[in-house]
Amino acid sequence: MKNIFSISLLIISMSSFSEISNNPLNWYVVTDQVMGGKSELEADFDDGVFNLNGFVTTVNNGGFVRLAHRPENIDKEVRGIRFMAKGNNETYEVHVTMQGLRMPPWAYHSSTFDVTSEWQVFEINFTDFEKKSGMSPRLNPKNIRDISFAGYGRDFEVDLKVKEINLF
């Protein structure tokens, strides 16, 4: 069965485990349209795979799309995120937003990954993430607010498939 969801229709539910949920109902789409941008993203889930399709455009000061998840009860010993991905030979990012005061409110930490048309395993340590956009608390796993897969910062077509998402 194929589930298609959008930010306006999705009810966000939370996982009670330290692991990231692979349940599509626990994920939501965010685009730069929340601030007047023109980027678009459609995400669906089929046979254990999140399929992200759309485009990122910097028109109207935009430039991002994200598939996000708000995990709960992340163990303080978690060191990073592991997942499998493939796509259209583009660079994508994993974004981590922390709980607490952030200036500006969209401040986050990020790490990039490059996809090909073949499935690859990515294992990204949180120590490899860079702080972006101003002031944000230090990346401490127990204070993570959300984790997202993002297309960011340039004009390009989004065609990304992600599966088997876990914290390690």
Short mmCIF file of N, CA, C and O in Angstrom, two decimals, residues 44-160:
data_model
loop_
_atom_site.label_atom_id
_atom_site.label_comp_id
_atom_site.label_asym_id
_atom_site.label_seq_id
_atom_site.Cartn_x
_atom_site.Cartn_y
_atom_site.Cartn_z
N ASP A 44 6.44 9.96 -0.49
CA ASP A 44 5.57 8.81 -0.28
C ASP A 44 6.41 7.68 0.29
O ASP A 44 7.63 7.75 0.36
N PHE A 45 5.74 6.66 0.73
CA PHE A 45 6.39 5.53 1.38
C PHE A 45 5.82 4.27 0.76
O PHE A 45 4.61 4.08 0.74
N ASP A 46 6.70 3.42 0.22
CA ASP A 46 6.26 2.20 -0.43
C ASP A 46 7.29 1.11 -0.18
O ASP A 46 8.48 1.31 -0.44
N ASP A 47 6.83 0.01 0.34
CA ASP A 47 7.68 -1.17 0.56
C ASP A 47 8.95 -0.84 1.35
O ASP A 47 10.05 -1.25 0.99
N GLY A 48 8.78 -0.03 2.41
CA GLY A 48 9.90 0.28 3.29
C GLY A 48 10.82 1.40 2.83
O GLY A 48 11.84 1.65 3.45
N VAL A 49 10.44 2.09 1.75
CA VAL A 49 11.30 3.13 1.18
C VAL A 49 10.56 4.47 1.15
O VAL A 49 9.43 4.55 0.66
N PHE A 50 11.21 5.51 1.68
CA PHE A 50 10.71 6.87 1.53
C PHE A 50 11.18 7.37 0.17
O PHE A 50 12.38 7.32 -0.14
N ASN A 51 10.25 7.86 -0.65
CA ASN A 51 10.56 8.41 -1.97
C ASN A 51 10.28 9.91 -1.94
O ASN A 51 9.14 10.32 -1.75
N LEU A 52 11.30 10.70 -2.13
CA LEU A 52 11.18 12.15 -2.13
C LEU A 52 11.38 12.66 -3.54
O LEU A 52 12.40 12.37 -4.18
N ASN A 53 10.39 13.41 -4.03
CA ASN A 53 10.44 13.97 -5.38
C ASN A 53 9.95 15.40 -5.35
O ASN A 53 8.97 15.71 -4.67
N GLY A 54 10.62 16.25 -6.09
CA GLY A 54 10.22 17.65 -6.16
C GLY A 54 11.36 18.48 -6.70
O GLY A 54 12.17 18.00 -7.50
N PHE A 55 11.46 19.72 -6.23
CA PHE A 55 12.55 20.58 -6.66
C PHE A 55 12.83 21.62 -5.59
O PHE A 55 11.96 21.99 -4.81
N VAL A 56 14.08 22.04 -5.58
CA VAL A 56 14.52 23.14 -4.73
C VAL A 56 14.79 24.31 -5.66
O VAL A 56 15.44 24.16 -6.70
N THR A 57 14.27 25.48 -5.29
CA THR A 57 14.54 26.70 -6.04
C THR A 57 14.86 27.82 -5.06
O THR A 57 14.26 27.91 -3.99
N THR A 58 15.80 28.65 -5.46
CA THR A 58 16.16 29.79 -4.63
C THR A 58 15.34 31.03 -4.97
O THR A 58 15.56 32.11 -4.42
N VAL A 59 14.35 30.86 -5.86
CA VAL A 59 13.45 31.96 -6.22
C VAL A 59 12.74 32.45 -4.95
O VAL A 59 12.34 31.66 -4.09
N ASN A 60 12.59 33.75 -4.82
CA ASN A 60 11.87 34.36 -3.71
C ASN A 60 12.56 34.07 -2.37
O ASN A 60 11.90 33.87 -1.35
N ASN A 61 13.89 34.00 -2.40
CA ASN A 61 14.70 33.75 -1.21
C ASN A 61 14.43 32.39 -0.56
O ASN A 61 14.59 32.22 0.64
N GLY A 62 14.03 31.43 -1.37
CA GLY A 62 13.81 30.07 -0.87
C GLY A 62 15.06 29.24 -1.00
O GLY A 62 16.17 29.76 -1.13
N GLY A 63 14.87 27.91 -0.95
CA GLY A 63 16.00 27.05 -1.17
C GLY A 63 16.09 25.81 -0.31
O GLY A 63 17.17 25.31 -0.08
N PHE A 64 14.93 25.29 0.17
CA PHE A 64 15.03 24.04 0.90
C PHE A 64 13.73 23.24 0.86
O PHE A 64 12.64 23.79 0.75
N VAL A 65 13.90 21.92 0.97
CA VAL A 65 12.81 20.97 1.21
C VAL A 65 13.35 19.97 2.22
O VAL A 65 14.54 19.67 2.24
N ARG A 66 12.47 19.47 3.09
CA ARG A 66 12.91 18.52 4.11
C ARG A 66 11.84 17.47 4.38
O ARG A 66 10.65 17.77 4.36
N LEU A 67 12.28 16.27 4.66
CA LEU A 67 11.43 15.23 5.23
C LEU A 67 11.95 15.06 6.65
O LEU A 67 13.10 14.66 6.86
N ALA A 68 11.12 15.41 7.64
CA ALA A 68 11.57 15.51 9.02
C ALA A 68 10.86 14.53 9.94
O ALA A 68 9.74 14.07 9.67
N HIS A 69 11.50 14.26 11.07
CA HIS A 69 11.00 13.35 12.09
C HIS A 69 11.42 13.88 13.46
O HIS A 69 12.55 14.35 13.62
N ARG A 70 10.52 13.79 14.43
CA ARG A 70 10.84 14.19 15.80
C ARG A 70 10.93 12.95 16.69
O ARG A 70 9.93 12.50 17.24
N PRO A 71 12.12 12.41 16.82
CA PRO A 71 12.27 11.22 17.68
C PRO A 71 12.16 11.60 19.15
O PRO A 71 12.40 12.75 19.52
N GLU A 72 11.82 10.64 19.96
CA GLU A 72 11.75 10.85 21.41
C GLU A 72 12.69 9.89 22.11
O GLU A 72 13.01 8.82 21.58
N ASN A 73 13.12 10.30 23.28
CA ASN A 73 13.91 9.43 24.16
C ASN A 73 15.17 8.90 23.51
O ASN A 73 15.47 7.72 23.59
N ILE A 74 15.91 9.77 22.88
CA ILE A 74 17.17 9.35 22.27
C ILE A 74 18.20 9.13 23.38
O ILE A 74 18.40 10.00 24.23
N ASP A 75 18.80 7.99 23.37
CA ASP A 75 19.81 7.65 24.36
C ASP A 75 21.01 8.58 24.23
O ASP A 75 21.45 8.88 23.11
N LYS A 76 21.56 9.04 25.33
CA LYS A 76 22.69 9.97 25.30
C LYS A 76 23.95 9.35 24.70
O LYS A 76 24.88 10.07 24.32
N GLU A 77 23.99 8.03 24.59
CA GLU A 77 25.15 7.34 24.02
C GLU A 77 25.09 7.23 22.49
O GLU A 77 26.04 6.75 21.88
N VAL A 78 23.99 7.64 21.88
CA VAL A 78 23.86 7.58 20.42
C VAL A 78 24.96 8.43 19.80
O VAL A 78 25.21 9.57 20.23
N ARG A 79 25.62 7.91 18.77
CA ARG A 79 26.75 8.60 18.15
C ARG A 79 26.45 9.17 16.77
O ARG A 79 27.22 9.97 16.25
N GLY A 80 25.37 8.68 16.11
CA GLY A 80 25.11 9.17 14.76
C GLY A 80 23.89 8.53 14.13
O GLY A 80 23.09 7.88 14.80
N ILE A 81 23.77 8.72 12.83
CA ILE A 81 22.64 8.20 12.06
C ILE A 81 23.16 7.32 10.94
O ILE A 81 24.19 7.61 10.33
N ARG A 82 22.45 6.22 10.70
CA ARG A 82 22.79 5.28 9.63
C ARG A 82 21.53 5.09 8.78
O ARG A 82 20.43 4.94 9.30
N PHE A 83 21.71 5.04 7.46
CA PHE A 83 20.59 4.85 6.55
C PHE A 83 21.13 4.39 5.20
O PHE A 83 22.33 4.46 4.94
N MET A 84 20.23 3.93 4.36
CA MET A 84 20.56 3.60 2.98
C MET A 84 19.86 4.62 2.09
O MET A 84 18.73 5.03 2.38
N ALA A 85 20.53 5.02 1.01
CA ALA A 85 19.94 6.01 0.11
C ALA A 85 20.45 5.81 -1.31
O ALA A 85 21.53 5.26 -1.54
N LYS A 86 19.63 6.24 -2.25
CA LYS A 86 20.03 6.34 -3.64
C LYS A 86 19.23 7.45 -4.27
O LYS A 86 18.25 7.94 -3.69
N GLY A 87 19.64 7.88 -5.48
CA GLY A 87 18.93 8.98 -6.10
C GLY A 87 19.54 9.41 -7.40
O GLY A 87 20.03 8.60 -8.18
N ASN A 88 19.53 10.73 -7.59
CA ASN A 88 19.84 11.32 -8.89
C ASN A 88 21.22 11.98 -8.95
O ASN A 88 21.37 13.02 -9.58
N ASN A 89 22.20 11.37 -8.30
CA ASN A 89 23.57 11.89 -8.37
C ASN A 89 23.69 13.32 -7.88
O ASN A 89 24.43 14.13 -8.45
N GLU A 90 22.99 13.64 -6.81
CA GLU A 90 23.02 14.97 -6.20
C GLU A 90 23.55 14.87 -4.77
O GLU A 90 23.64 13.79 -4.20
N THR A 91 23.86 16.02 -4.21
CA THR A 91 24.25 16.13 -2.81
C THR A 91 23.03 16.52 -1.99
O THR A 91 22.34 17.49 -2.33
N TYR A 92 22.78 15.77 -0.94
CA TYR A 92 21.69 16.05 -0.01
C TYR A 92 22.29 16.26 1.37
O TYR A 92 23.50 16.10 1.56
N GLU A 93 21.45 16.63 2.32
CA GLU A 93 21.93 16.88 3.67
C GLU A 93 21.06 16.18 4.69
O GLU A 93 19.87 15.95 4.45
N VAL A 94 21.66 15.86 5.83
CA VAL A 94 20.91 15.47 7.02
C VAL A 94 20.99 16.68 7.94
O VAL A 94 22.08 17.20 8.21
N HIS A 95 19.83 17.15 8.39
CA HIS A 95 19.76 18.28 9.31
C HIS A 95 19.33 17.78 10.68
O HIS A 95 18.44 16.93 10.78
N VAL A 96 19.92 18.34 11.72
CA VAL A 96 19.53 18.06 13.10
C VAL A 96 19.25 19.40 13.77
O VAL A 96 20.09 20.30 13.76
N THR A 97 18.05 19.53 14.31
CA THR A 97 17.66 20.73 15.05
C THR A 97 17.60 20.37 16.52
O THR A 97 17.07 19.32 16.89
N MET A 98 18.14 21.24 17.35
CA MET A 98 18.20 20.98 18.78
C MET A 98 17.02 21.62 19.51
O MET A 98 16.47 22.63 19.06
N GLN A 99 16.66 21.05 20.65
CA GLN A 99 15.67 21.65 21.53
C GLN A 99 16.31 22.87 22.17
O GLN A 99 17.52 22.99 22.26
N GLY A 100 15.49 23.79 22.66
CA GLY A 100 16.00 24.95 23.37
C GLY A 100 16.14 26.16 22.47
O GLY A 100 15.72 26.17 21.32
N LEU A 101 16.78 27.18 23.01
CA LEU A 101 16.94 28.45 22.32
C LEU A 101 17.84 28.32 21.10
O LEU A 101 18.93 27.78 21.19
N ARG A 102 17.33 28.81 19.97
CA ARG A 102 18.11 28.85 18.74
C ARG A 102 17.93 30.25 18.15
O ARG A 102 16.82 30.75 18.07
N MET A 103 19.02 30.86 17.75
CA MET A 103 18.95 32.18 17.14
C MET A 103 19.70 32.13 15.82
O MET A 103 20.91 31.91 15.84
N PRO A 104 19.06 32.31 14.70
CA PRO A 104 17.60 32.44 14.53
C PRO A 104 16.91 31.12 14.80
O PRO A 104 17.56 30.09 14.94
N PRO A 105 15.57 31.12 14.83
CA PRO A 105 14.83 29.91 15.18
C PRO A 105 15.08 28.72 14.25
O PRO A 105 14.82 27.59 14.62
N TRP A 106 15.59 28.97 13.05
CA TRP A 106 15.84 27.87 12.11
C TRP A 106 17.28 27.35 12.20
O TRP A 106 17.71 26.59 11.36
N ALA A 107 18.05 27.74 13.20
CA ALA A 107 19.42 27.27 13.36
C ALA A 107 19.44 25.74 13.47
O ALA A 107 18.56 25.15 14.09
N TYR A 108 20.45 25.12 12.89
CA TYR A 108 20.52 23.66 12.85
C TYR A 108 21.97 23.21 12.68
O TYR A 108 22.87 24.03 12.49
N HIS A 109 22.19 21.91 12.70
CA HIS A 109 23.47 21.28 12.41
C HIS A 109 23.25 20.43 11.15
O HIS A 109 22.16 19.88 10.96
N SER A 110 24.29 20.29 10.31
CA SER A 110 24.08 19.51 9.09
C SER A 110 25.33 18.75 8.67
O SER A 110 26.45 19.09 9.06
N SER A 111 25.09 17.74 7.87
CA SER A 111 26.14 16.98 7.21
C SER A 111 25.62 16.58 5.84
O SER A 111 24.43 16.29 5.68
N THR A 112 26.50 16.56 4.85
CA THR A 112 26.09 16.23 3.48
C THR A 112 26.36 14.76 3.16
O THR A 112 27.19 14.12 3.80
N PHE A 113 25.64 14.28 2.15
CA PHE A 113 25.91 12.96 1.58
C PHE A 113 25.56 13.00 0.10
O PHE A 113 24.64 13.71 -0.31
N ASP A 114 26.33 12.27 -0.70
CA ASP A 114 26.15 12.24 -2.14
C ASP A 114 25.56 10.90 -2.56
O ASP A 114 26.10 9.85 -2.19
N VAL A 115 24.47 10.94 -3.32
CA VAL A 115 23.83 9.71 -3.77
C VAL A 115 24.15 9.43 -5.24
O VAL A 115 24.47 10.33 -6.00
N THR A 116 24.07 8.15 -5.56
CA THR A 116 24.16 7.68 -6.94
C THR A 116 22.89 6.91 -7.23
O THR A 116 21.99 6.83 -6.39
N SER A 117 22.83 6.27 -8.38
CA SER A 117 21.64 5.48 -8.73
C SER A 117 21.63 4.12 -8.03
O SER A 117 20.67 3.37 -8.16
N GLU A 118 22.68 3.80 -7.30
CA GLU A 118 22.77 2.52 -6.56
C GLU A 118 22.60 2.77 -5.07
O GLU A 118 23.04 3.79 -4.53
N TRP A 119 21.98 1.80 -4.38
CA TRP A 119 21.84 1.89 -2.93
C TRP A 119 23.21 1.94 -2.28
O TRP A 119 24.10 1.18 -2.65
N GLN A 120 23.37 2.84 -1.32
CA GLN A 120 24.59 2.95 -0.53
C GLN A 120 24.21 3.07 0.94
O GLN A 120 23.17 3.64 1.28
N VAL A 121 25.07 2.57 1.81
CA VAL A 121 24.89 2.73 3.25
C VAL A 121 25.66 3.98 3.67
O VAL A 121 26.83 4.14 3.32
N PHE A 122 25.00 4.85 4.41
CA PHE A 122 25.63 6.05 4.96
C PHE A 122 25.61 5.94 6.48
O PHE A 122 24.59 5.62 7.06
N GLU A 123 26.73 6.22 7.09
CA GLU A 123 26.85 6.25 8.54
C GLU A 123 27.54 7.56 8.88
O GLU A 123 28.72 7.74 8.56
N ILE A 124 26.79 8.48 9.49
CA ILE A 124 27.31 9.82 9.75
C ILE A 124 27.34 10.05 11.25
O ILE A 124 26.30 10.01 11.91
N ASN A 125 28.52 10.27 11.78
CA ASN A 125 28.67 10.57 13.20
C ASN A 125 28.21 11.99 13.48
O ASN A 125 28.46 12.90 12.68
N PHE A 126 27.57 12.18 14.63
CA PHE A 126 27.13 13.53 14.99
C PHE A 126 28.31 14.48 15.13
O PHE A 126 28.17 15.69 14.92
N THR A 127 29.50 13.97 15.44
CA THR A 127 30.68 14.83 15.54
C THR A 127 31.07 15.40 14.17
O THR A 127 31.82 16.37 14.11
N ASP A 128 30.56 14.82 13.08
CA ASP A 128 30.86 15.31 11.74
C ASP A 128 29.87 16.38 11.26
O ASP A 128 30.04 16.93 10.16
N PHE A 129 28.83 16.67 12.05
CA PHE A 129 27.86 17.69 11.68
C PHE A 129 28.43 19.07 11.96
O PHE A 129 29.16 19.27 12.93
N GLU A 130 28.09 20.04 11.10
CA GLU A 130 28.50 21.43 11.27
C GLU A 130 27.33 22.27 11.76
O GLU A 130 26.20 22.09 11.31
N LYS A 131 27.61 23.18 12.67
CA LYS A 131 26.59 24.12 13.15
C LYS A 131 26.33 25.13 12.04
O LYS A 131 27.26 25.67 11.44
N LYS A 132 25.05 25.39 11.75
CA LYS A 132 24.66 26.32 10.69
C LYS A 132 23.71 27.39 11.24
O LYS A 132 23.00 27.17 12.20
N SER A 133 23.67 28.51 10.57
CA SER A 133 22.67 29.55 10.80
C SER A 133 22.63 30.10 12.21
O SER A 133 21.60 30.12 12.86
N GLY A 134 23.74 30.55 12.71
CA GLY A 134 23.70 31.28 13.97
C GLY A 134 23.96 30.45 15.21
O GLY A 134 24.75 29.52 15.20
N MET A 135 23.23 30.78 16.27
CA MET A 135 23.47 30.18 17.57
C MET A 135 22.52 29.00 17.79
O MET A 135 21.31 29.12 17.65
N SER A 136 23.08 27.87 18.12
CA SER A 136 22.30 26.68 18.43
C SER A 136 23.05 25.93 19.52
O SER A 136 24.28 25.95 19.54
N PRO A 137 22.33 25.25 20.41
CA PRO A 137 23.03 24.47 21.43
C PRO A 137 23.93 23.42 20.78
O PRO A 137 23.71 23.00 19.65
N ARG A 138 24.96 23.00 21.52
CA ARG A 138 25.86 21.94 21.07
C ARG A 138 25.03 20.72 20.71
O ARG A 138 24.02 20.43 21.34
N LEU A 139 25.45 19.98 19.70
CA LEU A 139 24.71 18.80 19.27
C LEU A 139 24.90 17.70 20.32
O LEU A 139 25.93 17.06 20.38
N ASN A 140 23.88 17.55 21.13
CA ASN A 140 23.85 16.54 22.18
C ASN A 140 22.66 15.63 21.85
O ASN A 140 21.52 16.10 21.80
N PRO A 141 22.89 14.33 21.59
CA PRO A 141 21.81 13.45 21.13
C PRO A 141 20.53 13.51 21.97
O PRO A 141 19.44 13.48 21.42
N LYS A 142 20.65 13.63 23.28
CA LYS A 142 19.43 13.63 24.11
C LYS A 142 18.61 14.91 23.96
O LYS A 142 17.47 14.96 24.37
N ASN A 143 19.18 15.94 23.30
CA ASN A 143 18.47 17.20 23.09
C ASN A 143 18.06 17.43 21.64
O ASN A 143 17.74 18.55 21.26
N ILE A 144 18.07 16.40 20.83
CA ILE A 144 17.65 16.54 19.43
C ILE A 144 16.14 16.76 19.37
O ILE A 144 15.37 16.03 19.98
N ARG A 145 15.73 17.79 18.65
CA ARG A 145 14.31 18.05 18.43
C ARG A 145 13.82 17.34 17.19
O ARG A 145 12.80 16.68 17.19
N ASP A 146 14.55 17.49 16.06
CA ASP A 146 14.17 16.76 14.86
C ASP A 146 15.37 16.45 13.99
O ASP A 146 16.42 17.07 14.10
N ILE A 147 15.19 15.43 13.17
CA ILE A 147 16.18 14.98 12.22
C ILE A 147 15.51 14.96 10.85
O ILE A 147 14.38 14.50 10.73
N SER A 148 16.18 15.50 9.83
CA SER A 148 15.57 15.55 8.50
C SER A 148 16.55 15.22 7.40
O SER A 148 17.75 15.41 7.53
N PHE A 149 15.97 14.77 6.30
CA PHE A 149 16.69 14.61 5.04
C PHE A 149 16.30 15.82 4.20
O PHE A 149 15.12 16.10 4.04
N ALA A 150 17.30 16.55 3.69
CA ALA A 150 17.02 17.84 3.07
C ALA A 150 17.70 18.00 1.72
O ALA A 150 18.80 17.53 1.50
N GLY A 151 16.99 18.71 0.84
CA GLY A 151 17.58 19.30 -0.35
C GLY A 151 17.74 20.76 -0.01
O GLY A 151 16.80 21.39 0.49
N TYR A 152 18.93 21.33 -0.25
CA TYR A 152 19.17 22.65 0.31
C TYR A 152 20.12 23.50 -0.53
O TYR A 152 21.10 23.00 -1.09
N GLY A 153 19.81 24.80 -0.62
CA GLY A 153 20.75 25.82 -0.99
C GLY A 153 21.04 26.11 -2.45
O GLY A 153 21.82 26.99 -2.74
N ARG A 154 20.44 25.37 -3.36
CA ARG A 154 20.71 25.61 -4.77
C ARG A 154 19.51 25.09 -5.58
O ARG A 154 18.71 24.34 -5.07
N ASP A 155 19.42 25.48 -6.83
CA ASP A 155 18.34 25.03 -7.69
C ASP A 155 18.65 23.63 -8.21
O ASP A 155 19.69 23.44 -8.86
N PHE A 156 17.78 22.65 -7.91
CA PHE A 156 17.96 21.30 -8.44
C PHE A 156 16.71 20.46 -8.24
O PHE A 156 15.85 20.78 -7.43
N GLU A 157 16.62 19.40 -9.05
CA GLU A 157 15.52 18.45 -8.94
C GLU A 157 15.82 17.46 -7.81
O GLU A 157 16.93 16.97 -7.69
N VAL A 158 14.82 17.19 -7.00
CA VAL A 158 14.96 16.24 -5.90
C VAL A 158 14.42 14.89 -6.34
O VAL A 158 13.28 14.79 -6.80
N ASP A 159 15.25 13.87 -6.23
CA ASP A 159 14.85 12.49 -6.48
C ASP A 159 15.70 11.63 -5.54
O ASP A 159 16.80 11.21 -5.88
N LEU A 160 15.18 11.43 -4.34
CA LEU A 160 15.94 10.76 -3.29
C LEU A 160 15.08 9.63 -2.71
O LEU A 160 13.91 9.81 -2.44
#
